[in-house]
CSV table of C-alpha atoms in Angstrom, one decimal:
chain,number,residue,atom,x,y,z
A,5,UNK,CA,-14.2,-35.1,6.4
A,6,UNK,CA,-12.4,-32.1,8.2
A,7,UNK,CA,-13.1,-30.3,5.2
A,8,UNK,CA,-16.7,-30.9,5.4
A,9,UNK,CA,-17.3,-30.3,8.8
A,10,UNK,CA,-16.0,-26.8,7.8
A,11,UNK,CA,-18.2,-26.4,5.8
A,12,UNK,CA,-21.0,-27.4,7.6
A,13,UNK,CA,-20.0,-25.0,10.5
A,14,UNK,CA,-19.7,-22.4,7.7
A,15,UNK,CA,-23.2,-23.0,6.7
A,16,UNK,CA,-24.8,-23.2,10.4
A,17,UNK,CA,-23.1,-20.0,11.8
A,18,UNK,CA,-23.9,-18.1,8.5
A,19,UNK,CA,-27.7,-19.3,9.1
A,20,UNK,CA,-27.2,-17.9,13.0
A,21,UNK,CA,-26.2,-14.6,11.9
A,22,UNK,CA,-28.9,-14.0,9.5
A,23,UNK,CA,-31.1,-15.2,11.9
A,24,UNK,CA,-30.1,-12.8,14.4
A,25,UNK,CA,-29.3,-9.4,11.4
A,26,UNK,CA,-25.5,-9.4,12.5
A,27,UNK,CA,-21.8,-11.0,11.3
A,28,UNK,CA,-20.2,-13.7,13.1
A,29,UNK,CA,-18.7,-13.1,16.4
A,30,UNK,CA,-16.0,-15.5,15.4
A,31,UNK,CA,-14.5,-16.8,11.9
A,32,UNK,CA,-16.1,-20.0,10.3
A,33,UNK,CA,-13.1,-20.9,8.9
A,34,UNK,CA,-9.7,-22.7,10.6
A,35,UNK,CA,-7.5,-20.3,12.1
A,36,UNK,CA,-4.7,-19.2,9.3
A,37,UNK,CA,-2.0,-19.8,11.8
A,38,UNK,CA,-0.9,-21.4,15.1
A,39,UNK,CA,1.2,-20.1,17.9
A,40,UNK,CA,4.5,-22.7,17.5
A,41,UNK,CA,4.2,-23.5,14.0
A,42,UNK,CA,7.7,-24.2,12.7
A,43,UNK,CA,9.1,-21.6,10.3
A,44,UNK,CA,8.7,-23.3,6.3
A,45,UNK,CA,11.3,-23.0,4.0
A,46,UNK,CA,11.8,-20.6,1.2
A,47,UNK,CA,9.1,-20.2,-0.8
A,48,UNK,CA,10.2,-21.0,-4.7
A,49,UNK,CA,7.7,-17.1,-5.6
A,50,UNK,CA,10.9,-15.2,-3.9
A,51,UNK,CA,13.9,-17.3,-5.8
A,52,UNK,CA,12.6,-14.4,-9.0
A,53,UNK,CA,15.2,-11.4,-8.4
A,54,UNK,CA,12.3,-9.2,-9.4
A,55,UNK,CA,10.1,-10.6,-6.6
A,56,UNK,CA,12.8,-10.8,-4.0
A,57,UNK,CA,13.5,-7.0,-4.4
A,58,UNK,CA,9.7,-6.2,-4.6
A,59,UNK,CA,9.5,-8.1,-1.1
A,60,UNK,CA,12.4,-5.9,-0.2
A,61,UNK,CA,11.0,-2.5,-1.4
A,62,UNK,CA,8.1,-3.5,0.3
A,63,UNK,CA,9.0,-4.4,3.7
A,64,UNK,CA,10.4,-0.9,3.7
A,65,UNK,CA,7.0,0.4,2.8
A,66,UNK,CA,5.3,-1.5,5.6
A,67,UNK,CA,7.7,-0.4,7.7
A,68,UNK,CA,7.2,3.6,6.8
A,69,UNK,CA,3.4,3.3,6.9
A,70,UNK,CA,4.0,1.5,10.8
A,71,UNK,CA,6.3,5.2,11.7
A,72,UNK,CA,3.3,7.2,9.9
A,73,UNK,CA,0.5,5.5,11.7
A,74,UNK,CA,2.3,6.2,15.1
A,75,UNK,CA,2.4,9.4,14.2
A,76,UNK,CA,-1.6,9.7,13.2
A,77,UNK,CA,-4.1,8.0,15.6
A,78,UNK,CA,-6.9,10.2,15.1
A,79,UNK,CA,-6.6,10.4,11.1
A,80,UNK,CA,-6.3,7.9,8.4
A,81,UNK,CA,-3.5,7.1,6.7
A,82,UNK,CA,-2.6,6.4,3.0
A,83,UNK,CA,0.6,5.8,1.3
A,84,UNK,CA,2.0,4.7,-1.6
A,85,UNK,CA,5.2,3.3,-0.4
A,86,UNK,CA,6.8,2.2,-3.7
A,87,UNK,CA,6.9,5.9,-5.1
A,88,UNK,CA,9.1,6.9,-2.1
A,89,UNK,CA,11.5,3.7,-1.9
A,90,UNK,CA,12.6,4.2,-5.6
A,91,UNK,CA,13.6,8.0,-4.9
A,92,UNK,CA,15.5,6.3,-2.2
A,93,UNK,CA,17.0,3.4,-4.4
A,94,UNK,CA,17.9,6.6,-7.1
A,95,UNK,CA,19.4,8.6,-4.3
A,96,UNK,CA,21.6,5.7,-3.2
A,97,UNK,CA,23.3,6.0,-6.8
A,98,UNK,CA,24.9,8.9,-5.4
A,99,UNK,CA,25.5,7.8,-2.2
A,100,UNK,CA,28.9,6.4,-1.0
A,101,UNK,CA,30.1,4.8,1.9
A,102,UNK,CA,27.6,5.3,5.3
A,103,UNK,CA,25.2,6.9,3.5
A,104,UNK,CA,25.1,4.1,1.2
A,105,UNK,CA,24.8,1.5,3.9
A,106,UNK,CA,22.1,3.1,5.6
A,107,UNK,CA,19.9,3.3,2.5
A,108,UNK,CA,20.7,-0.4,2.0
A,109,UNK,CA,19.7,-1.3,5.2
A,110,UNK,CA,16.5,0.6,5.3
A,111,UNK,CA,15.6,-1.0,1.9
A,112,UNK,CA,16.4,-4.2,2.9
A,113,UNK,CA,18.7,-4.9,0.7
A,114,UNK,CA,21.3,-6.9,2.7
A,115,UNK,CA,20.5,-9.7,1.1
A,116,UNK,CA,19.9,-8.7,-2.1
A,117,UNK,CA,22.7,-9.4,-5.6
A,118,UNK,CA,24.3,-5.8,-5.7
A,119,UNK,CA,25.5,-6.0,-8.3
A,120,UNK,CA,22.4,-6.2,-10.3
A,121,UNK,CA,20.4,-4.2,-8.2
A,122,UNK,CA,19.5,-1.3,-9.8
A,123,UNK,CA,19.1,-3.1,-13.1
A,124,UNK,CA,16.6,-5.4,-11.3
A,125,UNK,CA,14.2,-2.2,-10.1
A,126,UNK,CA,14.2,-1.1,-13.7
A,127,UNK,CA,12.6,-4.2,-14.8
A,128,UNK,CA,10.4,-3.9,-11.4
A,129,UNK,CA,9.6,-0.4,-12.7
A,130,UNK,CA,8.3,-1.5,-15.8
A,131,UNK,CA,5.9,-4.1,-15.2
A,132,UNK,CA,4.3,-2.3,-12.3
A,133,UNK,CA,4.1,0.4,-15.0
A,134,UNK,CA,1.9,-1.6,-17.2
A,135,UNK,CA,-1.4,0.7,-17.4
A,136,UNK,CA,-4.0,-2.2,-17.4
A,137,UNK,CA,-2.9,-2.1,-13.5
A,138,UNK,CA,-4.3,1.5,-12.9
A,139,UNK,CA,-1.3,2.9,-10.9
A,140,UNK,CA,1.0,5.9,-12.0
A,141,UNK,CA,3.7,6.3,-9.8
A,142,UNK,CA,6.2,9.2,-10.3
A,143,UNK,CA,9.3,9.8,-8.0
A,144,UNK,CA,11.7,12.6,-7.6
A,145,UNK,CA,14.6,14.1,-6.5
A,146,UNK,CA,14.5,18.1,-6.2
A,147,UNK,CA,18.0,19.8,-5.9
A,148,UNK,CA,18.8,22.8,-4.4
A,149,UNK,CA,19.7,26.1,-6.8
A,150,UNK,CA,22.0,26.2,-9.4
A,151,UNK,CA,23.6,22.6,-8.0
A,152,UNK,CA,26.3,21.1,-10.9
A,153,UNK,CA,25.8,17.7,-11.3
A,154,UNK,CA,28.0,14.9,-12.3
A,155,UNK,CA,26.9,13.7,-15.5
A,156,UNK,CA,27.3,9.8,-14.7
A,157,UNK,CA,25.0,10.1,-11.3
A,158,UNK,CA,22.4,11.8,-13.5
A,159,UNK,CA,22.6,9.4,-16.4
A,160,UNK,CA,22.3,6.5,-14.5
A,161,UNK,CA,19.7,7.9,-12.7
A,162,UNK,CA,17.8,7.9,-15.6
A,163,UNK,CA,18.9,4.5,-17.0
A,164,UNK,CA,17.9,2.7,-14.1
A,165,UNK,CA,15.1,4.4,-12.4
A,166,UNK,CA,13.3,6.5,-15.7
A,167,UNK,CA,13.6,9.9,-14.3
A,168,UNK,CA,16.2,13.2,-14.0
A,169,UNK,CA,16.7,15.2,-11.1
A,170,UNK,CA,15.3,18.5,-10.8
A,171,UNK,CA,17.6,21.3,-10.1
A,172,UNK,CA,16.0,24.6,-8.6
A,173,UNK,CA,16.2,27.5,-10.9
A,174,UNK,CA,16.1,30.0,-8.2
A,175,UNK,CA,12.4,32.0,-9.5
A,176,UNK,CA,10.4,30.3,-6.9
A,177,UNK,CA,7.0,30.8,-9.0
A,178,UNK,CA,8.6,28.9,-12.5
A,179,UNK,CA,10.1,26.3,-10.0
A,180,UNK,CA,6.6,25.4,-7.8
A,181,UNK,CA,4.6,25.3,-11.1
A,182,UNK,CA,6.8,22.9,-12.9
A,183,UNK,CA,6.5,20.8,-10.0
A,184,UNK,CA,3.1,20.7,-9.3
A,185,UNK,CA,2.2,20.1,-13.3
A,186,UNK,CA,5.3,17.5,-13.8
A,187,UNK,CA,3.1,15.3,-10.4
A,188,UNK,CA,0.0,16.4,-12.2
A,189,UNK,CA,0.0,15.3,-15.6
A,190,UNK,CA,2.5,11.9,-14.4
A,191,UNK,CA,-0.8,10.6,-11.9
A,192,UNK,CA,-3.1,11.1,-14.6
A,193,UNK,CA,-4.3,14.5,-12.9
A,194,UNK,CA,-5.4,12.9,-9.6
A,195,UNK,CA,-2.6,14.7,-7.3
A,196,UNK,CA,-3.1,18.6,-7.7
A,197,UNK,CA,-0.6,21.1,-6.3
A,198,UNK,CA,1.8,18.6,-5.2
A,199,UNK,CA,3.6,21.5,-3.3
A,200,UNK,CA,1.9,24.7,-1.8
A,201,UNK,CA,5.8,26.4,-2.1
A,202,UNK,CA,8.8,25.6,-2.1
A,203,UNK,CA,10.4,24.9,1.1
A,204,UNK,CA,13.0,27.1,2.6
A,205,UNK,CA,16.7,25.8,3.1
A,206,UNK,CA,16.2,23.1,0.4
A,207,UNK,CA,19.1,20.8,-0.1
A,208,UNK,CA,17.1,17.5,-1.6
A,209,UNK,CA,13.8,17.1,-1.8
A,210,UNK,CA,12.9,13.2,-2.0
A,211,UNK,CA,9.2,13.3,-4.4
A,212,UNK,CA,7.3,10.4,-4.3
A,213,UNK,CA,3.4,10.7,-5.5
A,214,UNK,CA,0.7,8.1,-7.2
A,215,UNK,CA,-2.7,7.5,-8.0
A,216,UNK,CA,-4.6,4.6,-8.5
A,217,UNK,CA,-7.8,4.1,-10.2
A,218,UNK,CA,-8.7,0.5,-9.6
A,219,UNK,CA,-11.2,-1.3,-10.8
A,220,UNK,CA,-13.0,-4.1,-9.0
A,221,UNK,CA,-12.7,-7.7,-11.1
A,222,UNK,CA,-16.4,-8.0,-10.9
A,223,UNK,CA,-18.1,-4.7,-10.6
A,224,UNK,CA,-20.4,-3.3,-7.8
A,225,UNK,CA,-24.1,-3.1,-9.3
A,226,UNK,CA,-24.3,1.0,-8.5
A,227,UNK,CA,-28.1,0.7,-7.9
A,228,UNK,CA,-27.2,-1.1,-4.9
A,229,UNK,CA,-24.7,1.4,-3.0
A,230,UNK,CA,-26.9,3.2,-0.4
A,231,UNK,CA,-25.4,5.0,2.4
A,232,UNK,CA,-25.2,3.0,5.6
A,233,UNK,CA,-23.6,3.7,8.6
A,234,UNK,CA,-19.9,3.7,9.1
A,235,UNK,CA,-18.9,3.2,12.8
A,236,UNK,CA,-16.1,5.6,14.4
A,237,UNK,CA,-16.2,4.7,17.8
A,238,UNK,CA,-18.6,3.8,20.5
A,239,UNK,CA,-21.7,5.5,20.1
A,240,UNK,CA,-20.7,7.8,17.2
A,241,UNK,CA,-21.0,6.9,13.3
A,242,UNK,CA,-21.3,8.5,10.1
A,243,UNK,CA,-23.1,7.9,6.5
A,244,UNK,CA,-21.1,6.9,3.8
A,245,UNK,CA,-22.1,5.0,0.9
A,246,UNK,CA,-21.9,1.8,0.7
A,247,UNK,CA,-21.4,-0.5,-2.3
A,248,UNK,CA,-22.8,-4.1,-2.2
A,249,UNK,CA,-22.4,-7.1,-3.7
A,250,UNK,CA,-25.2,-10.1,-2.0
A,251,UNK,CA,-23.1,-13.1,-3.3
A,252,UNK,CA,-19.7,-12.4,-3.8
A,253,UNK,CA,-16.9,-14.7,-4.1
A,254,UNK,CA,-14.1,-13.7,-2.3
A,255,UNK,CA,-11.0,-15.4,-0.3
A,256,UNK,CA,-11.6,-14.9,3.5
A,257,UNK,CA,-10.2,-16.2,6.5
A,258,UNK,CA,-9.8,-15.2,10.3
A,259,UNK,CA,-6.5,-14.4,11.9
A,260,UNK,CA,-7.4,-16.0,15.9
A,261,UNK,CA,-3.7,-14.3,17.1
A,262,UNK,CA,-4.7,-10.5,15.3
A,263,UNK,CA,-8.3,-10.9,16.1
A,264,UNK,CA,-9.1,-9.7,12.8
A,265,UNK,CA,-11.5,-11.3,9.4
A,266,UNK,CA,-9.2,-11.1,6.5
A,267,UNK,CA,-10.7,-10.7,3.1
A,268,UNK,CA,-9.0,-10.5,-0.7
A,269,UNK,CA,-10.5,-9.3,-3.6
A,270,UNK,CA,-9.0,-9.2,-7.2
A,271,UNK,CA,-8.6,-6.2,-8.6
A,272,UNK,CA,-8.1,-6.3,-12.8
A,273,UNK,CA,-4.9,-6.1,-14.0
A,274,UNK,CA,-3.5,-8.2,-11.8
A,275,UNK,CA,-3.8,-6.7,-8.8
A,276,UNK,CA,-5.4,-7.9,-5.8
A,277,UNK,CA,-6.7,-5.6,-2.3
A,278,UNK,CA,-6.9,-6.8,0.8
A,279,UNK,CA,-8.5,-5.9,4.0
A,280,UNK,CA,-8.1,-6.6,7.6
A,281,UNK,CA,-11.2,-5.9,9.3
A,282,UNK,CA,-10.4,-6.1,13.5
A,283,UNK,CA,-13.3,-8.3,15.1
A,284,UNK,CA,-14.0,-5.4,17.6
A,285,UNK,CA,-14.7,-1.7,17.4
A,286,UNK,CA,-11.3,0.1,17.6
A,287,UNK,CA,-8.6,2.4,16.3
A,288,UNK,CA,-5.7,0.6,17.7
A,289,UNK,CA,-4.1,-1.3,14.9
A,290,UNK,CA,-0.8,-1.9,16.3
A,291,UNK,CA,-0.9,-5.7,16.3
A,292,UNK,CA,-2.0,-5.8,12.6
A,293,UNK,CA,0.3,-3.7,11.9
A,294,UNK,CA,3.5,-5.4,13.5
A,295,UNK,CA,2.8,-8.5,11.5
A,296,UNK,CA,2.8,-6.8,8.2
A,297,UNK,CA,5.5,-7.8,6.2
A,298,UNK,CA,6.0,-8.8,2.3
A,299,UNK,CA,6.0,-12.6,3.3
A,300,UNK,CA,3.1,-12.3,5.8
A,301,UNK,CA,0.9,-10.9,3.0
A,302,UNK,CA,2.0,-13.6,0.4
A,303,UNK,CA,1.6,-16.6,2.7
A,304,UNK,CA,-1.6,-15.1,4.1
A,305,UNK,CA,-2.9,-14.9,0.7
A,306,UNK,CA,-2.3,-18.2,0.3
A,307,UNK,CA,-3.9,-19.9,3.2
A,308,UNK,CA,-7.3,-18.0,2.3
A,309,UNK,CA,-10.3,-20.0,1.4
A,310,UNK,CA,-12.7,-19.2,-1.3
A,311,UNK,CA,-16.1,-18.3,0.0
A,312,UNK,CA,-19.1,-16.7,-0.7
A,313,UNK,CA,-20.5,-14.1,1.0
A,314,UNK,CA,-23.1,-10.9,1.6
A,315,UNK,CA,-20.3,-8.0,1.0
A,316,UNK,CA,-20.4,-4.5,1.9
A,317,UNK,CA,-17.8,-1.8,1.0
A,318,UNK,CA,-17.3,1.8,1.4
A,319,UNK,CA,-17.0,3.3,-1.9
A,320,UNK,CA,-13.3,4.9,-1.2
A,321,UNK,CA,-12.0,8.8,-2.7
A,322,UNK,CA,-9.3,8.7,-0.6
A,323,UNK,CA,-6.1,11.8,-0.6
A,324,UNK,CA,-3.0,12.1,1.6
A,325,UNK,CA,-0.7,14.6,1.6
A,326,UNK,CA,2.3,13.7,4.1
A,327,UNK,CA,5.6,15.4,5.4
A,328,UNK,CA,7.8,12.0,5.4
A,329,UNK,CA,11.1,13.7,7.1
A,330,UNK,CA,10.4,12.6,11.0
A,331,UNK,CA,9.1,8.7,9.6
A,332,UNK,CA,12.2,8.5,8.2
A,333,UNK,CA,14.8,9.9,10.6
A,334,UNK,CA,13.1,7.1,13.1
A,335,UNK,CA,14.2,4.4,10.2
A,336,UNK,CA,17.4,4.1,10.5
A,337,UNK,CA,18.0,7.1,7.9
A,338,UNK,CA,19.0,9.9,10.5
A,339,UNK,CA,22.7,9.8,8.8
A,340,UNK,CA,21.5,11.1,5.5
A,341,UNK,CA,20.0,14.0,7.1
A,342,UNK,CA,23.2,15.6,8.5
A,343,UNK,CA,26.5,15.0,6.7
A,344,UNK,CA,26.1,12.3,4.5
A,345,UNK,CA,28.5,11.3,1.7
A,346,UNK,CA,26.7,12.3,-1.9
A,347,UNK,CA,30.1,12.7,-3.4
A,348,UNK,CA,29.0,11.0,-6.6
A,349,UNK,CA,26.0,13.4,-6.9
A,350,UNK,CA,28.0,16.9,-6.7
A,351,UNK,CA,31.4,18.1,-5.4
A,352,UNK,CA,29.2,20.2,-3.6
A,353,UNK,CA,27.8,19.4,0.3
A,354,UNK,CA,24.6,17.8,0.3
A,355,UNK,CA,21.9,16.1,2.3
A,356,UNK,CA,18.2,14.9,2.9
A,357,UNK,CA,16.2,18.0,3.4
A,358,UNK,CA,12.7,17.7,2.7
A,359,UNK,CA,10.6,14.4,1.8
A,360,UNK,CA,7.3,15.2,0.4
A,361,UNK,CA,4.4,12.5,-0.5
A,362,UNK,CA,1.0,13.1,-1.9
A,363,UNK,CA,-1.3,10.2,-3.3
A,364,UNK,CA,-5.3,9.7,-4.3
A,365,UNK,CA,-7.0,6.5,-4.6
A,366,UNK,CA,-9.9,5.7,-6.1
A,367,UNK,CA,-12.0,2.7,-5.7
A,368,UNK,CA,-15.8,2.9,-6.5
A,369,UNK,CA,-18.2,0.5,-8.1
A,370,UNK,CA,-16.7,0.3,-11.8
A,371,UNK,CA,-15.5,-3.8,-12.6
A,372,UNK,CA,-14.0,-5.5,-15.6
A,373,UNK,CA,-16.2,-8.6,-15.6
A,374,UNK,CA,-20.6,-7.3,-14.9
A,375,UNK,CA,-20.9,-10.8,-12.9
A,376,UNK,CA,-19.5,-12.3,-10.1
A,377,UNK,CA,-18.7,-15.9,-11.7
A,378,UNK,CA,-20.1,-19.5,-10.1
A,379,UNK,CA,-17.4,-21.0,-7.7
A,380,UNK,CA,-18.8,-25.0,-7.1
A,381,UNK,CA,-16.5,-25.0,-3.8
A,382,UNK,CA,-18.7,-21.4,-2.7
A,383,UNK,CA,-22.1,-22.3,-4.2
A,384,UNK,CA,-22.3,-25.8,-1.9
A,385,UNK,CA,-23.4,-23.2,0.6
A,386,UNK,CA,-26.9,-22.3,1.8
A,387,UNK,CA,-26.1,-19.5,3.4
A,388,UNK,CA,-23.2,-16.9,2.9
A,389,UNK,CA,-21.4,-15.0,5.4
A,390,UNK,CA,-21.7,-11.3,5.8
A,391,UNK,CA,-18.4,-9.3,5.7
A,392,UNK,CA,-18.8,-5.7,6.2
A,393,UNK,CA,-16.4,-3.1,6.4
A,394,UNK,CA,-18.4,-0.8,8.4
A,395,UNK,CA,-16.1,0.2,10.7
A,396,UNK,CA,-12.3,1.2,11.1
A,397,UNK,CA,-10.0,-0.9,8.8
A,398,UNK,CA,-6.4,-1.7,7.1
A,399,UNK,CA,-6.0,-2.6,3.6
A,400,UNK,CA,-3.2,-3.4,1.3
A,401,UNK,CA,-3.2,-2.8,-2.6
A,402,UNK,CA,-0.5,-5.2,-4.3
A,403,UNK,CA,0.7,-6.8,-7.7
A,404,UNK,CA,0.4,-10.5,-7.9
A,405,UNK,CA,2.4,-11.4,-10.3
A,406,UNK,CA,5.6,-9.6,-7.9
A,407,UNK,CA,4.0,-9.0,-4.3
A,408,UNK,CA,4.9,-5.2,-4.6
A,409,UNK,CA,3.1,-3.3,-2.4
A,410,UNK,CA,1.4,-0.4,-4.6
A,411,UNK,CA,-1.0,0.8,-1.8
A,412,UNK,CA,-1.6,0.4,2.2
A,413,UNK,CA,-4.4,2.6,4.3
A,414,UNK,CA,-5.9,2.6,7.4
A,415,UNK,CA,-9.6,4.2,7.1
A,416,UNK,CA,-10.9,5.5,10.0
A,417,UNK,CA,-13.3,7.7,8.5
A,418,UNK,CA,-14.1,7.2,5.1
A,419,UNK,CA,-15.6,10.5,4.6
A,420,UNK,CA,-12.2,12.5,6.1
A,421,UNK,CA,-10.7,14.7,4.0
């Protein structure tokens, strides 16, 4: 009977809002969570060593794109956390002592088997490296001139984490080109000129870049993508085109405490994106933000109910380019940018230098499947809601099968360069 009358409200408010050309005010659906609820015990998805270490990883990635978005509150923001974290996770091979711990802890790997750890990420790193999922990640580590290396740093290096360090020649000209076409041809040729030169007083450089071309699980019928407006603030907007889909079936759900309409959409190749739309016109994410953790997203994920609604997207060309070096002195990391202990990289003095991060994502109307299949639960409806992402937003890109976080934004402007 609950479930009915949820339905039925569902229904009624959907007929409202049509009635009166907007989206509901408020969500049709039971609020995901209450203030007070007892904390639940493990869930049996993170007992998988793979998936507790992608929750790990991640929570470090929500946690860098919280220091980046305090840093932007004019622009959007886009990173591809898991590109950086494994630079980090190689660099800790050659960290000892301190240095070691505080790359731990930033990772979140306190609670994590250590003595398989590294092992673990190279079975991480090969099923997010499937290409049905659309994302090429590539990470780095760029060492200063003429550096000599200890052969069992670099070797494992390699073992675990699929790449080898990059030692400076010294001709700046040979060294920026290899660069920029080793980033170019690993993201498929969607991140150009990773570096415009390269920087002065270079000890390490921590590379991370990535692309991702997703496709939709249903496709977007292109002949219905007009431009429509995109909401900035009060009284100013912009056109950008938007992609529609009239009955879509999508999980959606309403957060009461964020004051925010959460929607997921599957993604082929096992990936899923989600979106937190705030119920208000704003570009203070804070709260949203805060929340975001590796277990938040799972067990939000969870709780979503399957609907059908009148969906409208922004088709999204999004690039970043980001200077990472002041997010992550303010994470606990400020120890590898002075003295830290790399004995097991070189004999020589080194530390963190330079961390450099450029991505592109790309989500437009393309779709693995041409309809958008029958759902009985969805189709008992007379009405669907309307969930439009027509102004400012958050979104998260993840793997299901592991819960790694692959891609998180906040879109202020679609149409920003």
């Amino acid at each position: 009977m609950k479930h009915l009358m949820v339905l039925l409200e569902l229904a009624a408010l959907a007929s409202f809002c049509h009635s009166q050309g907007g989206s509901p005010a408020s969500s049709p659906q039971e609020p995901l969570r209450e203030a007070g609820q007892p904390e639940e015990e493990e869930d049996p998805f993170y007992r998988s060593p793979v998936n507790k270490l992608a929750a790990a990883v991640s929570n470090f990635g929500y946690a860098l794109f919280r220091q980046q978005s305090s840093q932007a509150h004019s622009s959007n923001v886009l990173l591809s956390p898991f590109s950086v974290a494994t630079a980090l996770s190689g660099l800790s091979l050659g960290a000892a002592g301190r240095a070691e711990d505080v790359i731990s802890r930033a990772l979140f790997y306190d609670t994590l088997d250590k003595a398989n750890l590294h092992s673990t990420y190279k079975g991480l790193l090969g099923g997010l490296g499937s290409p049905r999922k659309g994302l090429k990640s590539v990470s780095r580590l760029v060492m200063e001139r003429k550096l000599r290396m200890r052969m069992a740093f670099v070797n494992e290096l390699e073992k675990s984490y699929g790449f080898r360090p990059r030692v400076l020649s010294g001709n700046a000209r040979v060294d920026l080109q290899e660069i920029n076409q080793w980033v170019q041809q690993r993201t498929g040729g969607k991140v150009m000129q990773f570096l415009g030169e390269i920087p002065a007083g270079l000890s390490i450089l921590l590379l991370g870049a990535a692309s991702f071309k997703g496709q939709w699980a249903t496709r977007f019928d292109p002949k219905l993508t007009r431009p429509q407006d995109f909401h900035l603030e009060e009284g100013r907007s912009t056109r950008v085109p938007m992609m529609s889909a009239p009955k879509a079936i999508l999980k959606y759900g309403f957060d009461s405490e964020l004051g925010c309409k959460i929607a997921q959409l599957p993604l082929a190749g096992g990936v899923s994106i989600m979106f937190f739309l705030p119920e208000t016109l704003t570009r203070n994410f804070t709260l949203i933000e805060e929340s975001l953790t590796a277990e938040f997203v799972h067990d939000i994920d969870k709780q979503l109910k399957t609907i059908q609604a009148a969906l409208s997207v922004p088709r999204l060309r999004l690039v970043a380019e980001t200077r990472l070096l002041e997010a992550l002195q303010e994470m606990r990391l400020q120890a590898l940018f002075s003295t830290p202990n790399l004995g097991r990289i070189s004999a020589k003095a080194l530390r963190l230098s330079h961390a450099h991060h450029k991505v592109a994502l790309e989500l437009g109307e393309d779709g693995a499947s041409p309809v958008f299949p029958s759902e009985p639960e969805a189709a008992r409806l007379n009405f669907p809601i309307v969930y439009t992402l027509d102004r400012p937003f958050l979104f998260v890109v993840y793997d299901d099968d592991t819960g790694s976080l692959l891609f998180i934004g906040k879109v202020l402007d679609p149409q920003q360069a």
